[in-house]
Amino acid sequence: MEKLQIFLVILAGLGVFIWRMVQKAIETTARESQERPRPKVPSLPDTSFKELLKQMQAQNQPAPTPSPQQQSSAPTTPAGRPLPPETTPQPRSLERTEVKPVSLEAKATARANREVAPRARRAATLPRATTTIPNAYNRPVNTTNSTRRTVRDTLRSAADVRAAFVLSEVLRRKF
């Protein structure tokens, strides 16, 4: 019973909503018809179909041929005046034909189809490993020296100290 009452309330609300929308549409159309009156449509012609057919057939007839007297005379304007004799000037070209066309493309150079690879060197001509290893400043460093002497030697020049500082900042970042 309770469900039936809820259903009837929803149905009544839906009916009121639809009724109000229809009333609003009627009011809107009445207001628009007062604001913009409809244009008057012209009435249909009083002629019959047979009369319209005769008019169309008359329009499709070829134009009457001119009299022989009009044919022999010079051409005239629609007002009947003779047309003035006109001579057309000879067309002239602005193109220069005496100029020989020249290509702007770069000339092809003669070169081999394949790139020539550098000659391979034999192992006998390659440099040999030594007991000293050159560092970044091309100073030979003896591998038998202790680490303390190596550090002491590298810190003697300002460039080496600067490089060591940059390396320490890179390797031990604070952030």
mmCIF file of C-alpha atoms in Angstrom, residues 2 4 9 14 29 51 56 61 63 66 72 78 82 84 92 118 126 131 135 146 149 163 172 175:
data_model
loop_
_atom_site.group_PDB
_atom_site.id
_atom_site.type_symbol
_atom_site.label_atom_id
_atom_site.label_comp_id
_atom_site.label_asym_id
_atom_site.label_seq_id
_atom_site.Cartn_x
_atom_site.Cartn_y
_atom_site.Cartn_z
ATOM 1 C CA GLU A 2 2.784 2.322 0.918
ATOM 2 C CA LEU A 4 1.336 2.442 -4.291
ATOM 3 C CA VAL A 9 2.800 10.868 -5.760
ATOM 4 C CA LEU A 14 5.323 14.023 -13.336
ATOM 5 C CA THR A 29 4.481 30.711 -29.094
ATOM 6 C CA GLU A 51 -2.506 28.881 -70.040
ATOM 7 C CA MET A 56 6.122 27.999 -71.648
ATOM 8 C CA GLN A 61 10.079 28.862 -79.685
ATOM 9 C CA ALA A 63 13.728 33.675 -82.146
ATOM 10 C CA PRO A 66 15.939 38.787 -89.180
ATOM 11 C CA SER A 72 23.256 42.613 -95.199
ATOM 12 C CA PRO A 78 20.921 46.422 -79.227
ATOM 13 C CA PRO A 82 26.215 50.287 -86.018
ATOM 14 C CA PRO A 84 32.504 50.747 -84.784
ATOM 15 C CA ARG A 92 53.459 40.462 -78.061
ATOM 16 C CA PRO A 118 92.246 3.580 -43.862
ATOM 17 C CA LEU A 126 101.564 0.013 -32.724
ATOM 18 C CA THR A 131 105.977 0.614 -16.955
ATOM 19 C CA ASN A 135 98.157 10.953 -16.321
ATOM 20 C CA SER A 146 103.286 5.027 -2.857
ATOM 21 C CA ARG A 149 103.884 10.601 -2.809
ATOM 22 C CA ALA A 163 90.705 19.313 -10.448
ATOM 23 C CA ARG A 172 80.586 13.592 -2.413
ATOM 24 C CA PHE A 175 72.285 17.131 -1.628
#
